[in-house]
C-alpha cells in the first residue's frame, strides 16, 4: 500500500556497517510511495555506494558541498525546506555527537541544521560506544531538541560482541515513519491539559514534603499529544526535564493547590485532560515563615491537612470532556483502580503496575493497564514511557471518536 504517497523524505546515511541496511530501508520508502533524497556522509560512502542509492531513489545522491564534476553548490537549505521528514539511519556516534553540538562539517549535518521538518534518528554502533556517557548525553540533547530516537535493539553486533547498539530493522523504521505521518494531524484543533511531576508541600522556607515522581510519563504524553497537533497545557510540579515543542504551553507550579488553580484554569477550554501528576494527598497545616529550629525535645509533630483532589474536582464539572487519571496501587490494584475511576468521575484510568520492576517512578519504562468506563480494558507489556504515551493517546483518540 502507498502509505507514504507524496511524502518527501530526506534519508541521511552515516558511516557505520549498518549502512548496508539503508538500501533496503530506501527501497521500502520508495515502495510506500515516498520521494526520497539521500544525503550521505563521506564515511558512509565507504560502506555503501552512491550508485546503488541513486539507482534505488531515482535521484543523484548528495554528499559533498560541491558537485565533483561541475563544481555546482548543493543547497542544504533547499533540502531542509523540501523535507517533510528527515530520517538518519544509521546514525553513528560521531554523527549523533555532531548533531547534538551543531558541528556542521558535512552535508548531512548542514541539512539537519536547516531542516524545518521533524527528524528521526536510528543509532547504530558498538555496545560500549552506545553506553558511553558522552553518547547518552548527546542522545538526551537530541531528545530535548525534539528529535525522535528510534532506539537500537540488542543482538550480535559487527564486532561479534552481543549487546545494545544494533540499528532497528528497516521494516520497524518504516512502521515508525508511517505512524508519524498518519498520526501527525490526528489531534489538530484539540486542546489537552496534562498534569505531571510531583508536588512540593512547604514546611518552612527550606523544607518540603515531596515524592519521587520524575515527570517523565506526563512529559512523554504532552510531547506525543503535541506531535499529533494538539495544543497542550502542561502543568508540572518541580522536575528537571525540558520541553521544546511549540505546541506545549508549560506552566510550572510547586504545591497541589497551585497545580489545582492552574489545572482548573486550563480545563475551561480543553477537550481532554490527562492527570499524571503525583499530587500530595496532605499538606502541612501551617507553612512556617522562618526555618524551624532544632528544639530540645524528643521529636516534632507536624500536623497535616488534606489537599484538594484535583481529579475529582475536574470530574464534577467535566461536561463532555474526556478525563484520564492514573492509579498506582500496592494491593487489590485492579479493583481499586476501577473504584477510583468511578469516584473521581474519570473516563479512563491508567494503572501502573508496581509489581513489575520495569514500571514506576524515575524509570524510562513503564508497564500499564488501561481501564475505560465503557468496559474496555487493555494490559500492555513493559515499554519505553514514550511508547506508553502513544498507547494512552491512541486510547484517548478512540474514546474521543466514539463520543462523537
Ligand atoms: O487517589 P490517587 O492519588 O491514587 O489518584 C491518582 C489520580 O488522581 C492521578 O490521576 C492523580 O494525578 C490524581 N490526583 C489529583 N489530585 C490529588 C490526588 C490525585 O488530581 N490531590
Coordinates of C-alpha atoms and ligand atoms in Angstrom, one line a residue:
X1 CA 0.0 0.0 0.0
X2 CA 1.2 3.5 -0.8
X3 CA 1.2 4.7 2.8
X4 CA 3.8 7.4 2.2
X5 CA 2.5 8.7 -1.2
X6 CA 3.8 12.2 -2.0
X7 CA 5.8 12.5 1.2
X8 CA 9.3 14.0 0.9
X9 CA 11.8 12.1 3.0
X10 CA 15.5 13.0 3.4
X11 CA 17.4 9.9 4.2
X12 CA 20.7 10.6 6.0
X13 CA 23.2 7.8 6.0
X14 CA 26.4 8.0 8.1
X15 CA 29.4 5.7 8.1
X16 CA 28.5 2.5 10.0
X17 CA 28.3 -1.1 8.9
X18 CA 24.5 -0.9 9.2
X19 CA 24.6 1.4 6.2
X20 CA 24.1 -1.7 4.1
X21 CA 20.6 -1.9 5.5
X22 CA 19.8 1.7 4.4
X23 CA 19.5 0.5 0.8
X24 CA 16.7 -1.8 1.9
X25 CA 15.1 1.0 4.0
X26 CA 15.3 3.3 1.0
X27 CA 13.6 0.6 -1.1
X28 CA 10.8 0.3 1.5
X29 CA 10.2 4.1 1.5
X30 CA 10.1 4.2 -2.3
X31 CA 7.7 1.2 -2.5
X32 CA 5.4 3.0 0.0
X33 CA 5.2 5.9 -2.4
X34 CA 7.7 8.4 -0.8
X35 CA 10.1 10.6 -2.7
X36 CA 13.5 10.2 -1.1
X37 CA 16.6 12.3 -1.3
X38 CA 19.7 10.5 0.1
X39 CA 22.4 12.6 1.9
X40 CA 25.4 10.5 2.8
X41 CA 28.5 11.4 4.8
X42 CA 32.0 10.9 3.3
X43 CA 32.5 7.8 5.6
X44 CA 29.1 6.5 4.7
X45 CA 30.3 6.0 1.1
X46 CA 32.9 3.6 2.3
X47 CA 30.1 1.3 3.4
X48 CA 27.6 1.6 0.5
X49 CA 28.0 3.2 -2.9
X50 CA 26.1 6.2 -4.1
X51 CA 25.4 4.3 -7.3
X52 CA 23.2 1.8 -5.5
X53 CA 21.4 4.5 -3.6
X54 CA 20.8 6.8 -6.6
X55 CA 19.5 3.8 -8.6
X56 CA 17.0 3.0 -5.9
X57 CA 15.9 6.5 -5.2
X58 CA 15.9 7.8 -8.8
X59 CA 17.8 10.9 -7.7
X60 CA 21.5 11.7 -7.5
X61 CA 22.9 11.2 -4.0
X62 CA 24.1 14.3 -2.2
X63 CA 27.3 14.1 -0.3
X64 CA 29.7 16.9 -0.9
X65 CA 29.1 20.6 -0.6
X66 CA 30.1 21.0 -4.3
X67 CA 29.4 18.6 -7.1
X68 CA 32.7 16.9 -8.2
X69 CA 32.3 17.4 -11.9
X70 CA 30.5 20.8 -12.3
X71 CA 31.5 22.5 -9.1
X72 CA 27.8 23.3 -8.5
X73 CA 27.0 24.1 -4.9
X74 CA 24.4 21.8 -3.3
X75 CA 22.0 23.8 -1.2
X76 CA 21.3 22.2 2.2
X77 CA 18.8 25.0 2.8
X78 CA 16.6 23.9 -0.1
X79 CA 16.8 20.3 1.0
X80 CA 15.9 21.3 4.6
X81 CA 12.8 23.1 3.3
X82 CA 11.8 20.3 0.8
X83 CA 11.8 17.7 3.6
X84 CA 8.6 16.5 5.3
X85 CA 10.7 14.2 7.5
X86 CA 14.4 13.6 7.8
X87 CA 15.4 10.1 8.8
X88 CA 19.1 9.4 9.7
X89 CA 19.7 5.7 9.6
X90 CA 22.3 4.6 10.6
X91 CA 23.4 7.4 12.9
X92 CA 26.9 6.8 14.2
X93 CA 28.2 8.1 17.5
X94 CA 30.1 10.7 15.6
X95 CA 27.0 11.9 13.6
X96 CA 24.9 12.0 16.8
X97 CA 27.7 14.0 18.5
X98 CA 27.9 16.5 15.7
X99 CA 24.1 16.9 15.6
X100 CA 24.0 17.5 19.3
X101 CA 26.7 20.1 19.1
X102 CA 25.9 21.7 15.7
X103 CA 29.3 20.7 14.2
X104 CA 28.3 21.4 10.6
X105 CA 31.3 19.9 8.7
X106 CA 29.4 17.8 6.2
X107 CA 26.2 17.9 4.1
X108 CA 24.3 15.6 6.4
X109 CA 24.7 17.9 9.4
X110 CA 24.2 21.1 7.5
X111 CA 20.9 19.6 6.1
X112 CA 19.9 18.6 9.6
X113 CA 20.6 22.1 10.9
X114 CA 18.5 23.6 8.1
X115 CA 15.7 21.1 8.3
X116 CA 12.3 22.6 9.2
X117 CA 10.8 19.2 9.3
X118 CA 10.8 16.7 12.2
X119 CA 13.8 14.4 12.4
X120 CA 14.1 10.8 13.4
X121 CA 17.4 9.1 14.2
X122 CA 18.2 5.4 14.2
X123 CA 21.5 4.9 16.1
X124 CA 23.9 2.1 15.2
X125 CA 27.2 1.4 17.0
X126 CA 29.1 -1.0 19.2
X127 CA 27.6 -1.6 22.6
X128 CA 30.4 0.3 24.5
X129 CA 30.1 3.3 22.3
X130 CA 26.3 3.3 22.8
X131 CA 26.6 3.0 26.6
X132 CA 29.3 5.7 26.8
X133 CA 28.2 8.7 28.9
X134 CA 29.0 11.1 26.1
X135 CA 26.8 9.2 23.6
X136 CA 24.0 9.1 26.1
X137 CA 24.4 12.8 26.9
X138 CA 24.2 13.6 23.2
X139 CA 21.1 11.4 22.8
X140 CA 19.4 13.3 25.6
X141 CA 20.4 16.6 24.0
X142 CA 18.8 15.4 20.7
X143 CA 15.6 14.4 22.5
X144 CA 15.4 17.8 24.2
X145 CA 15.9 19.3 20.7
X146 CA 12.8 17.4 19.7
X147 CA 14.5 14.6 17.7
X148 CA 12.7 11.3 17.8
X149 CA 15.2 8.5 18.7
X150 CA 14.5 5.0 17.3
X151 CA 16.2 3.1 20.0
X152 CA 18.7 0.5 18.8
X153 CA 18.0 -3.2 19.5
X154 CA 20.1 -5.8 21.3
X155 CA 21.8 -8.6 19.5
X156 CA 25.0 -9.6 17.8
X157 CA 27.0 -6.6 16.6
X158 CA 29.5 -6.2 13.8
X159 CA 32.3 -6.6 16.4
X160 CA 30.8 -10.0 17.2
X161 CA 30.1 -8.7 20.7
X162 CA 26.5 -9.0 21.8
X163 CA 24.6 -6.1 23.3
X164 CA 22.6 -3.0 22.6
X165 CA 23.6 -0.9 19.6
X166 CA 22.1 -2.7 16.6
X167 CA 20.2 -0.4 14.2
X168 CA 16.5 -1.1 14.3
X169 CA 15.3 -3.2 11.4
X170 CA 14.2 -1.3 8.3
X171 CA 10.6 -2.7 8.5
X172 CA 10.3 -1.3 12.0
X173 CA 11.8 2.1 10.9
X174 CA 9.2 2.1 8.1
X175 CA 6.4 1.4 10.6
X176 CA 7.6 4.3 12.8
X177 CA 7.7 6.6 9.8
X178 CA 4.2 5.5 8.7
X179 CA 2.9 6.1 12.2
X180 CA 4.5 9.6 12.2
X181 CA 2.7 10.6 9.0
X182 CA -0.7 9.0 9.9
X183 CA -0.9 10.5 13.4
X184 CA 0.5 13.9 12.7
X185 CA -2.7 15.7 12.3
X186 CA -4.9 13.4 14.4
X187 CA -5.3 15.8 17.3
X188 CA -5.2 19.1 15.4
X189 CA -7.6 21.6 16.8
X190 CA -7.9 19.8 20.1
X191 CA -6.7 21.3 23.4
X192 CA -5.3 18.9 26.0
X193 CA -4.4 19.5 29.6
X194 CA -1.7 17.3 31.1
X195 CA -0.5 17.4 34.7
X196 CA 2.9 16.0 35.5
X197 CA 5.5 15.5 38.2
X198 CA 5.4 15.7 41.9
X199 CA 4.1 18.5 44.2
X200 CA 6.2 20.0 46.9
X201 CA 4.3 21.0 50.1
X202 CA 6.3 23.5 52.1
X203 CA 7.0 23.1 55.8
X204 CA 9.2 26.1 56.1
X205 CA 11.4 28.2 53.7
X206 CA 13.9 25.3 53.2
X207 CA 11.9 22.1 53.7
X208 CA 9.1 20.4 52.0
X209 CA 7.2 17.1 51.6
X210 CA 7.6 15.7 48.1
X211 CA 7.7 12.4 46.3
X212 CA 9.9 10.6 43.8
X213 CA 7.8 11.4 40.6
X214 CA 10.2 12.4 37.8
X215 CA 7.5 13.8 35.5
X216 CA 8.8 11.6 32.6
X217 CA 5.4 9.9 31.9
X218 CA 3.5 13.2 31.8
X219 CA 6.1 14.9 29.7
X220 CA 6.1 12.0 27.2
X221 CA 2.3 12.3 27.0
X222 CA 2.4 16.1 26.4
X223 CA 5.1 15.6 23.8
X224 CA 3.1 12.9 21.9
X225 CA -0.1 14.9 22.0
X226 CA 1.7 18.0 20.7
X227 CA 3.3 15.9 17.9
X228 CA -0.2 14.8 16.9
X229 CA -1.1 18.5 16.5
X230 CA -2.9 19.2 19.8
X231 CA -2.3 22.4 21.8
X232 CA -1.2 21.2 25.2
X233 CA -1.1 22.9 28.5
X234 CA 1.4 21.1 30.6
X235 CA 1.0 21.9 34.3
X236 CA 4.0 20.5 36.1
X237 CA 5.4 20.3 39.6
X238 CA 9.2 20.7 40.1
X239 CA 11.1 18.4 37.6
X240 CA 14.3 18.6 35.7
X241 CA 13.0 18.0 32.2
X242 CA 13.0 20.5 29.3
X243 CA 10.3 21.0 26.7
X244 CA 10.8 22.4 23.3
X245 CA 7.7 21.6 21.3
X246 CA 6.0 24.9 20.3
X247 CA 2.6 23.2 20.8
X248 CA 3.2 22.9 24.5
X249 CA 2.5 25.7 26.9
X250 CA 4.2 24.9 30.1
X251 CA 3.0 26.1 33.5
X252 CA 5.4 25.4 36.4
X253 CA 3.9 25.1 39.8
X254 CA 5.0 23.8 43.2
X255 CA 2.2 22.8 45.5
X256 CA -1.0 20.8 45.0
X257 CA -3.1 24.0 45.5
X258 CA -1.1 25.9 42.8
X259 CA -1.5 22.8 40.5
X260 CA -5.2 22.8 41.1
X261 CA -5.5 26.5 40.2
X262 CA -3.5 26.2 37.0
X263 CA -5.3 23.0 36.0
X264 CA -8.8 24.4 36.6
X265 CA -7.9 27.5 34.5
X266 CA -6.7 25.4 31.6
X267 CA -9.6 22.9 31.9
X268 CA -12.1 25.5 30.8
X269 CA -11.0 25.4 27.2
X270 CA -9.8 21.9 26.8
X271 CA -11.3 18.8 25.2
X272 CA -9.5 16.3 27.3
X273 CA -7.3 16.2 30.4
X274 CA -4.7 13.6 31.4
X275 CA -3.7 13.8 35.0
X276 CA -0.5 12.0 35.5
X277 CA 0.9 14.2 38.4
X278 CA 1.7 12.6 41.7
X279 CA -0.2 15.1 43.8
X280 CA 0.5 15.1 47.6
X281 CA -2.6 14.0 49.5
X282 CA -1.7 16.0 52.5
X283 CA 0.0 19.3 53.2
X284 CA 1.3 20.9 56.4
X285 CA -1.4 22.9 58.2
X286 CA 1.0 25.9 58.6
X287 CA 3.9 27.0 56.5
X288 CA 6.4 28.4 58.9
X289 CA 7.8 31.7 57.7
X290 CA 11.2 31.1 59.3
X291 CA 13.3 27.9 59.3
X292 CA 12.2 25.5 62.1
X293 CA 14.9 25.3 64.8
X294 CA 16.1 22.1 66.4
X295 CA 14.3 22.2 69.7
X296 CA 15.5 20.5 72.8
X297 CA 12.7 18.0 72.7
X298 CA 12.4 14.3 71.6
X299 CA 10.5 15.0 68.5
X300 CA 8.5 17.3 66.4
X301 CA 4.8 16.9 65.5
X302 CA 3.7 18.2 62.1
X303 CA 0.0 18.4 61.6
X304 CA -1.1 17.7 58.0
X305 CA -4.4 18.7 56.4
X306 CA -6.0 17.2 53.3
X307 CA -5.2 18.6 49.9
X308 CA -7.9 19.2 47.3
X309 CA -8.4 16.2 44.9
X310 CA -7.8 17.9 41.5
X311 CA -9.1 15.0 39.5
X312 CA -12.3 14.7 41.5
X313 CA -12.9 18.4 41.3
X314 CA -12.5 18.4 37.5
X315 CA -14.6 15.2 37.3
X316 CA -17.5 17.0 38.8
X317 CA -17.7 19.6 36.0
X318 CA -16.2 17.8 33.1
X319 CA -19.2 18.1 30.7
X320 CA -18.3 16.2 27.5
X321 CA -14.5 16.4 28.1
X322 CA -12.6 13.2 28.5
X323 CA -10.8 12.9 31.8
X324 CA -7.9 10.4 32.2
X325 CA -6.4 9.6 35.6
X326 CA -3.5 7.4 36.8
X327 CA -3.5 4.9 39.6
X328 CA -0.6 3.4 41.5
X329 CA -1.7 0.7 43.9
X330 CA 0.1 -1.8 46.0
X331 CA -2.9 -4.1 46.7
X332 CA -6.1 -5.1 45.0
X333 CA -4.8 -2.9 42.3
X334 CA -7.4 -3.7 39.7
X335 CA -10.5 -3.2 41.9
X336 CA -9.1 -0.1 43.5
X337 CA -8.3 1.4 40.1
X338 CA -11.9 0.8 38.9
X339 CA -13.3 2.3 42.2
X340 CA -11.0 5.3 41.8
X341 CA -12.2 5.9 38.2
X342 CA -15.8 5.9 39.4
X343 CA -15.2 8.0 42.5
X344 CA -13.3 10.7 40.6
X345 CA -15.6 10.8 37.6
X346 CA -12.9 9.6 35.2
X347 CA -13.4 8.2 31.7
X348 CA -10.3 6.2 31.8
X349 CA -7.6 5.2 34.3
X350 CA -4.1 4.1 33.6
X351 CA -3.0 1.5 36.2
X352 CA 0.8 1.4 36.8
X353 CA 1.9 -1.9 37.9
X354 CA 4.2 -1.6 40.9
X355 CA 4.9 -5.4 40.8
X356 CA 6.8 -5.0 37.6
X357 CA 10.4 -3.8 38.1
X358 CA 10.3 -2.0 34.7
X359 CA 7.5 0.2 35.9
X360 CA 7.2 3.3 38.1
X361 CA 8.9 6.4 39.4
X362 CA 12.0 7.8 37.8
X363 CA 12.4 4.9 35.3
X364 CA 12.4 5.3 31.5
X365 CA 10.0 2.3 31.1
X366 CA 6.5 1.7 32.4
X367 CA 4.0 -1.2 32.4
X368 CA 0.4 -0.2 32.4
X369 CA -3.2 -1.5 32.1
X370 CA -5.7 1.0 30.6
X371 CA -9.2 0.6 32.0
X372 CA -12.1 2.5 30.4
X373 CA -15.5 3.3 31.8
X374 CA -17.0 1.7 28.7
X375 CA -15.7 -1.6 30.0
X376 CA -12.8 -2.0 27.6
X377 CA -9.5 -3.0 29.2
X378 CA -6.0 -3.4 27.7
X379 CA -3.0 -4.8 29.5
X380 CA 0.2 -3.7 27.7
X381 CA 3.7 -5.1 28.1
X382 CA 6.5 -3.1 29.7
X383 CA 7.7 -0.4 27.2
X384 CA 9.6 2.9 27.0
X385 CA 7.5 5.7 28.5
X386 CA 7.4 7.4 25.1
X387 CA 5.7 4.3 23.6
X388 CA 3.3 4.1 26.6
X389 CA 2.3 7.7 25.8
X390 CA 1.5 6.5 22.2
X391 CA -0.8 3.8 23.6
X392 CA -2.5 6.1 26.0
X393 CA -3.2 8.7 23.3
X394 CA -4.4 6.0 20.9
X395 CA -6.9 5.0 23.6
X396 CA -7.9 8.6 24.2
X397 CA -8.4 9.3 20.5
X398 CA -10.5 6.1 20.3
X399 CA -12.8 7.4 23.1
X400 CA -13.0 10.9 21.5
X401 CA -14.1 9.3 18.2
X402 CA -16.8 7.2 19.9
X403 CA -18.2 10.2 21.8
X404 CA -18.9 12.0 18.6
Ligands
LIG1 O1 -6.1 9.0 44.7 P1 -4.8 8.9 43.9 O2 -3.8 9.9 44.3 O3 -4.2 7.5 43.9 O4 -5.3 9.2 42.5 C1 -4.5 9.3 41.4 C2 -5.1 10.1 40.3 O5 -5.7 11.3 40.8 C3 -4.0 10.7 39.4 O6 -4.5 10.8 38.1 C4 -3.6 12.0 40.1 O7 -3.0 12.9 39.2 C5 -5.0 12.5 40.5 N1 -4.9 13.2 41.8 C6 -5.3 14.6 41.7 N2 -5.3 15.3 42.9 C7 -4.9 14.8 44.1 C8 -4.6 13.4 44.1 C9 -4.6 12.7 43.0 O8 -5.6 15.1 40.7 N3 -4.9 15.5 45.2

